[in-house]
Each structure stands twice: as C-alpha cells, then as structure tokens.
XYZ file of C-alpha atoms in Angstrom:
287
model
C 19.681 7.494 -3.482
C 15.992 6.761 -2.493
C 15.741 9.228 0.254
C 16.393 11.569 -1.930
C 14.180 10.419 -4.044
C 11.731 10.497 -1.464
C 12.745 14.349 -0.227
C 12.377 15.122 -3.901
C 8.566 13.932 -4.548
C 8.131 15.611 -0.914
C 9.030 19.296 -2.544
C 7.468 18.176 -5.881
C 4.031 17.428 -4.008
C 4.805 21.042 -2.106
C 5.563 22.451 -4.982
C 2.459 21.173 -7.380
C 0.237 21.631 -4.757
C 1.219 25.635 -4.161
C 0.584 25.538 -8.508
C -2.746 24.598 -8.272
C -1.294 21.439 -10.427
C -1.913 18.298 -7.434
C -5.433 18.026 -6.491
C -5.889 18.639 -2.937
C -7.106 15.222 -1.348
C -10.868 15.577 0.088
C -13.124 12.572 0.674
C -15.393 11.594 3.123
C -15.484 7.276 3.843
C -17.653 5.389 5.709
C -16.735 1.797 6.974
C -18.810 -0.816 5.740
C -18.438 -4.075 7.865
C -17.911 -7.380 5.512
C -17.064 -10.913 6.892
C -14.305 -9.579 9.549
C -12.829 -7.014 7.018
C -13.882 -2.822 7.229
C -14.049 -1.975 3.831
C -14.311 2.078 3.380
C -16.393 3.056 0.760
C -14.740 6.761 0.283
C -16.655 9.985 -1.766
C -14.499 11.885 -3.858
C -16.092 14.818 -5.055
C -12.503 15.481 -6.814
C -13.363 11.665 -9.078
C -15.824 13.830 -11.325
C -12.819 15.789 -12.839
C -11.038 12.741 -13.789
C -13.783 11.349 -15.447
C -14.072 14.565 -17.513
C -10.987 14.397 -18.544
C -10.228 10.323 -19.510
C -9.542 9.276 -22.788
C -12.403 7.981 -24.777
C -13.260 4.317 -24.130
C -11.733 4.557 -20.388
C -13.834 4.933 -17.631
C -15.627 8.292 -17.546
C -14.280 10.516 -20.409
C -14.969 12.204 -23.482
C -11.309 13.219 -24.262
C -9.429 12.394 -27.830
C -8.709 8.635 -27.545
C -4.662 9.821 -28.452
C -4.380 12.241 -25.903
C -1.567 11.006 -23.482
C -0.537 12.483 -20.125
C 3.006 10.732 -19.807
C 4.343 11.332 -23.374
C 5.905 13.582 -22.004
C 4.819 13.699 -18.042
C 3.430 17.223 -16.734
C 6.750 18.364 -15.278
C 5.402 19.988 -12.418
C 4.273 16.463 -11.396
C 7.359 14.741 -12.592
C 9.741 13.532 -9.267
C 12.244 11.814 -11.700
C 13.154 8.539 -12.833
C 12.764 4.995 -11.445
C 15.009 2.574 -13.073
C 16.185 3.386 -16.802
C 12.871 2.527 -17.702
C 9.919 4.737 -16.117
C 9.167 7.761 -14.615
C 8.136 8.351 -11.188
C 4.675 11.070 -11.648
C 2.874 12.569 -9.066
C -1.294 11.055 -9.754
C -2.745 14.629 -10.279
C -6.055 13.331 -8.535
C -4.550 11.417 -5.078
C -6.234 9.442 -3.249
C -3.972 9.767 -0.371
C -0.356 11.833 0.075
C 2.702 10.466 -1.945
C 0.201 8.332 -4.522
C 2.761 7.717 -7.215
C 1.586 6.951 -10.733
C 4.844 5.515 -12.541
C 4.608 5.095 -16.301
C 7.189 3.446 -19.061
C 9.115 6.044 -20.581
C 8.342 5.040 -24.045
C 4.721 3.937 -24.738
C 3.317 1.031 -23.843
C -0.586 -0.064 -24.097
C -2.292 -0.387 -20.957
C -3.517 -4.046 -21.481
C 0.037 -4.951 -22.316
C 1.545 -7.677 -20.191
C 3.453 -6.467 -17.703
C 7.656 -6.812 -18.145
C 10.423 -7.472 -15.566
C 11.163 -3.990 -15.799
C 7.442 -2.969 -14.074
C 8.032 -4.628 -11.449
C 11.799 -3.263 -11.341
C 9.965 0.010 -10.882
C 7.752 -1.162 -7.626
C 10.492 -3.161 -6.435
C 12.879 0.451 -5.796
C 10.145 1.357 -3.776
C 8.753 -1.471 -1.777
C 12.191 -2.821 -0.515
C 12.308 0.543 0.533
C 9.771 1.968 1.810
C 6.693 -0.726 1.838
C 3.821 -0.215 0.658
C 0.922 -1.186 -1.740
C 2.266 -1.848 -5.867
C -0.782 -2.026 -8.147
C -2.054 -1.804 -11.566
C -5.080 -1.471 -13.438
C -4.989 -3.543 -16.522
C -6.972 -1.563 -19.305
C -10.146 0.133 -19.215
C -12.361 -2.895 -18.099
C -9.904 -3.060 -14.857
C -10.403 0.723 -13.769
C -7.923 2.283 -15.894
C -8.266 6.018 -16.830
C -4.958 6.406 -19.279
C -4.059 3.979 -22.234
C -0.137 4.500 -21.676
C 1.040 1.675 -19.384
C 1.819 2.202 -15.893
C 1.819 0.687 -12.494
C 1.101 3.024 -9.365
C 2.432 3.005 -5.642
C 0.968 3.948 -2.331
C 2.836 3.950 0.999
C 2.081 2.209 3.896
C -0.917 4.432 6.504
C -3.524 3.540 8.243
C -6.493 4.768 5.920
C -4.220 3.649 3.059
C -5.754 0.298 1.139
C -4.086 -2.377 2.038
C -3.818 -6.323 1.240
C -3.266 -6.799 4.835
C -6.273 -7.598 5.940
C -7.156 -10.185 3.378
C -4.244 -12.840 3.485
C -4.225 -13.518 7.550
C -5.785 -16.775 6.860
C -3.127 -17.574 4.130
C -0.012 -19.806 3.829
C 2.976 -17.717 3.556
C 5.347 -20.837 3.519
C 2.763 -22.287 0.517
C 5.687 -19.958 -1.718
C 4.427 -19.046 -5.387
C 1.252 -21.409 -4.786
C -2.344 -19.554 -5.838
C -4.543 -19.642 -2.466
C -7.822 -17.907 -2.299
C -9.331 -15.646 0.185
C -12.400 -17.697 1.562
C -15.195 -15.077 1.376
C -14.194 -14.001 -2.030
C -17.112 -15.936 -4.471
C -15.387 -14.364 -7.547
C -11.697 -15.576 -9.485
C -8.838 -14.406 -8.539
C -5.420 -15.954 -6.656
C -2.788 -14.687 -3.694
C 0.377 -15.946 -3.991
C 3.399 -15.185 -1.725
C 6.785 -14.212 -2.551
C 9.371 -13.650 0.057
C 10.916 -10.159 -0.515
C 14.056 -9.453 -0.656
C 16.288 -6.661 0.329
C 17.547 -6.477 -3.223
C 15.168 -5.052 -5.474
C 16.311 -6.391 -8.962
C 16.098 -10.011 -7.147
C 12.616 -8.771 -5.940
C 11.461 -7.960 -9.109
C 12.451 -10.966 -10.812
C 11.000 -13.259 -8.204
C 7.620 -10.802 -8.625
C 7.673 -11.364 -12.173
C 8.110 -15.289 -12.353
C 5.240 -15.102 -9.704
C 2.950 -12.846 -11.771
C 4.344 -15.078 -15.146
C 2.826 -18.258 -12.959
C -0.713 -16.999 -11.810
C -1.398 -15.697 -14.511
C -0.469 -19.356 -16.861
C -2.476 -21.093 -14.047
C -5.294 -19.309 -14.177
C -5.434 -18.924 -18.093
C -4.691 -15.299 -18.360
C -3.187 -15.184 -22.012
C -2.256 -12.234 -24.363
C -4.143 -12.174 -27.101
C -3.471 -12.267 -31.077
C -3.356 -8.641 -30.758
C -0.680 -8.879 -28.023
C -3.208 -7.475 -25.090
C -3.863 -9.613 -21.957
C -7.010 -9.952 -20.450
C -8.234 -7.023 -18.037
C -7.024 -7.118 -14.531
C -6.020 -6.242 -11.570
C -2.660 -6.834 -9.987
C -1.807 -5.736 -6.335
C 1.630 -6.016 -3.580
C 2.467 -5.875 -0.960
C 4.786 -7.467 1.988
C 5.446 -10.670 -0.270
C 1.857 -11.053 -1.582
C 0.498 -10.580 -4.834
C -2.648 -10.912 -5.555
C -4.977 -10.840 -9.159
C -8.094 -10.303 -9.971
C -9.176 -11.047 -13.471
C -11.975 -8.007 -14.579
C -15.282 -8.412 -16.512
C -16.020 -4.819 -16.871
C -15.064 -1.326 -15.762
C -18.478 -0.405 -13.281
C -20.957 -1.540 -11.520
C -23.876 1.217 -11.500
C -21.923 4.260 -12.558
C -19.370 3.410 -9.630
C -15.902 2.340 -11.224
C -13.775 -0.339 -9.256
C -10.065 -0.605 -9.562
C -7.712 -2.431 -8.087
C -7.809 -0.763 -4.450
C -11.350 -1.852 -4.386
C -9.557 -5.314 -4.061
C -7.491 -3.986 -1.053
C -10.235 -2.499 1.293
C -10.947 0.998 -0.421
C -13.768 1.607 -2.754
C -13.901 5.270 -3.679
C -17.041 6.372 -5.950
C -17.726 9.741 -7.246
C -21.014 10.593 -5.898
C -21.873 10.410 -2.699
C -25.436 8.515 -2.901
C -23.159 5.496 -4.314
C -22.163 4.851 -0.790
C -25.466 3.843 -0.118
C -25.859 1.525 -3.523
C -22.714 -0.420 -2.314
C -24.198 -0.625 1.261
C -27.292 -1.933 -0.061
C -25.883 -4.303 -2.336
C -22.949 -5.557 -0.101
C -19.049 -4.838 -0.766
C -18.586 -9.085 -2.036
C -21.832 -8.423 -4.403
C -19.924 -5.125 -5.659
C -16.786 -6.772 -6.631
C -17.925 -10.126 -7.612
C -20.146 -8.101 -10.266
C -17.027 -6.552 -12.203
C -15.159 -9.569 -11.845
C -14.366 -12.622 -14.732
C-alpha cells in the first residue's frame, strides 16, 4: 500500500512540476560551523513568493486571513490520503524533493493541540520510510497556513535532520526530557522506541508529546490554542521547542531551523545569522 503511495507522489511531483504547479527547488547554503554541528543557512529566492501569498497575521503575507489552501487541497498537488483523517499534499514551495505537507481533512486551527490521529499520519510514513515528522505550531512557530497540518521530509544528506543533535543523549532514558547541552534556550528530546506498527507508533508518539509538553507547562489555552511551537521526529526522538515569536530580523525560523537547516529569503541574511551566531539566532525566537 505505501509504495504505491510513494510511486504515486513520485508521478504527482512529475506531474505538478511539468504544470508549472510545484516550485522548482533552487537554493544556495552555506555551512556555518556551531559547537561540533554544520548548520546550513540556505537562500531561497523561491521564500519571497510564499511570503506574498500567506494569510494575514502569518509570517510574510498580505492575503485574506480566511483564505485556505487545504479546504479543498490544489488537486494537482494532492497524492491522496493518509489515514481516514488527512491528506497527503505536495508543499508547493519544497525545500527539498518529496517535502510532504499533510493537513486534517476537516479544519483544524494551527495552534490546536495536536491529536493521536497527527501523529497516525507521520507514523504511515516514518515506519516506512524514515525520515524527519515536524510541525509548526501557529504563526509565532513559522507557520504560513492557519489550517492544521504536520509536514514530512525523507531521509538525504542535505535534508535537516535531528541526527546530529541527540548523539550525546540517553536513548534507554525512554520518554524522559534531556536537553541538548549547547542549546541556552527551552526546549526537551525525549526518545521513543519505534515500532514497526504505526498505530502503536503513533500512540506511543502521542503519550510522549502529551508528557513534554505537561512537564514543561505547555497548556491550551481558554480559547482551546496551545502555546506556539515546534515539534520535530525522527528515529525515536522527538524533540520541542516552545516559540516566542515568528523572526528574528526579517528571517523566519521554523522548526527545521531546530534540525540543522535555516533557510532565509534574502541572501544578505546569511551573513546576519553568521554574524550573530546560529545558538544567538534560535535562542532569540525561542520562549
């Protein structure tokens, strides 16, 4: 079933790409030494589209606050379904091949805490195939749409990645928060053995999330939104950043800023975050 999911966003990228539909992916990164990690601090000229087209009050745009690209999805984008619950949507503006954005089928805020069935929808794909899970909790986090979604990358290379981050963490300290030692900012890793299973996955993902986010005081408010965040897996650890605001000098930070990739939209903010330092960078956006 998921290979052909798999051959299927294949000819949908093939086929959105020949439409002029998927964004062709251009950038040009530069590795920025910090502690014993290369971060790559990536220009994408493509970045200034997107922000011309966000909805007003996310990160960038001018667009009518109800406009909403997954009610329905662009179906020249659209690979299918994952789960009963969310769709599986080519992100128009990649920032590498196969980026999945994977919205709720029904609408759902973008600060909303995140259900069983989210992580049902990263679970089909990363007992699968691997890769990076992530999401963007509401504007202050880096998010560009108000309709909930998570988003997927698979495993490469250049591809962000919490990889590099957790080798001096406890894997067999299961569900406990540990911290990443040159990280002067909040935020917790926990591991969580994967499974081959993805609906056992998912619910051993969620309890996790459910726990990090009680220890570390991340409550919904009275209007039912959680604080902003950011929320990354991958290979059994999760990781969460809580947010403070969207930018940092015009330069937007998401949640694969937290995984070794900043991408920025012009290319003279390469040489703000070099100045500045990558730890400086994200500790200003963060809680």
């Amino acid at each position: 079933m998921m290979t052909s999911f798999m051959q299927s966003m294949n000819e949908c990228m093939e086929h959105a790409l020949q439409a002029g539909v998927l964004q062709p992916i251009k950038f040009h990164a530069e590795a920025v030494p910090t502690h014993d990690v290369n971060f790559q601090i990536c220009w994408v000229p493509a970045l200034s589209t997107k922000a011309n087209g966000a909805p007003k009050g996310f990160p960038g745009g001018t667009q009518h606050a109800n406009f909403n690209p997954f009610l329905p999805p662009d179906p020249t984008l659209t690979v299918g379904k994952l789960g009963d619950y969310h769709h599986a949507v080519l992100n128009k503006f990649p920032v590498c091949a196969q980026h999945l954005v994977i919205p709720r089928v029904d609408y759902a805020d973008q600060r909303s805490r995140l259900q069983y069935e989210d992580f049902l929808a990263l679970s089909l794909l990363l007992t699968e195939y691997g890769g990076l899970g992530f999401f963007n909790g509401g504007p202050e986090a880096g998010a560009s749409q108000h309709h909930l979604h998570v988003q997927w990358l698979p495993d490469a290379p250049t591809n962000a990645s919490l990889m590099p981050f957790v080798k001096e963490l406890d894997p067999e300290l299961e569900y406990q928060a540990q911290q990443q030692r040159h990280w002067p900012f909040p935020h917790a890793f926990t591991y969580i053995e994967p499974s081959s299973d993805p609906y056992e996955y998912a619910r051993d993902l969620y309890q996790g999330y459910q726990r990090i986010c009680q220890q570390m005081q991340l409550q919904q408010c009275a209007q039912g939104f959680m604080p902003p965040l950011n929320l990354l897996i991958q290979k059994g650890w999760l990781l969460i950043v809580p947010r403070s605001q969207n930018h940092i000098n015009d330069i937007s930070l998401n949640a694969l800023s937290f995984a070794g990739v900043i991408y920025v939209r012009e290319k003279e903010h390469i040489d703000f975050v070099k100045k500045q330092g990558v730890t400086q960078v994200l500790a200003a956006v963060s809680t």
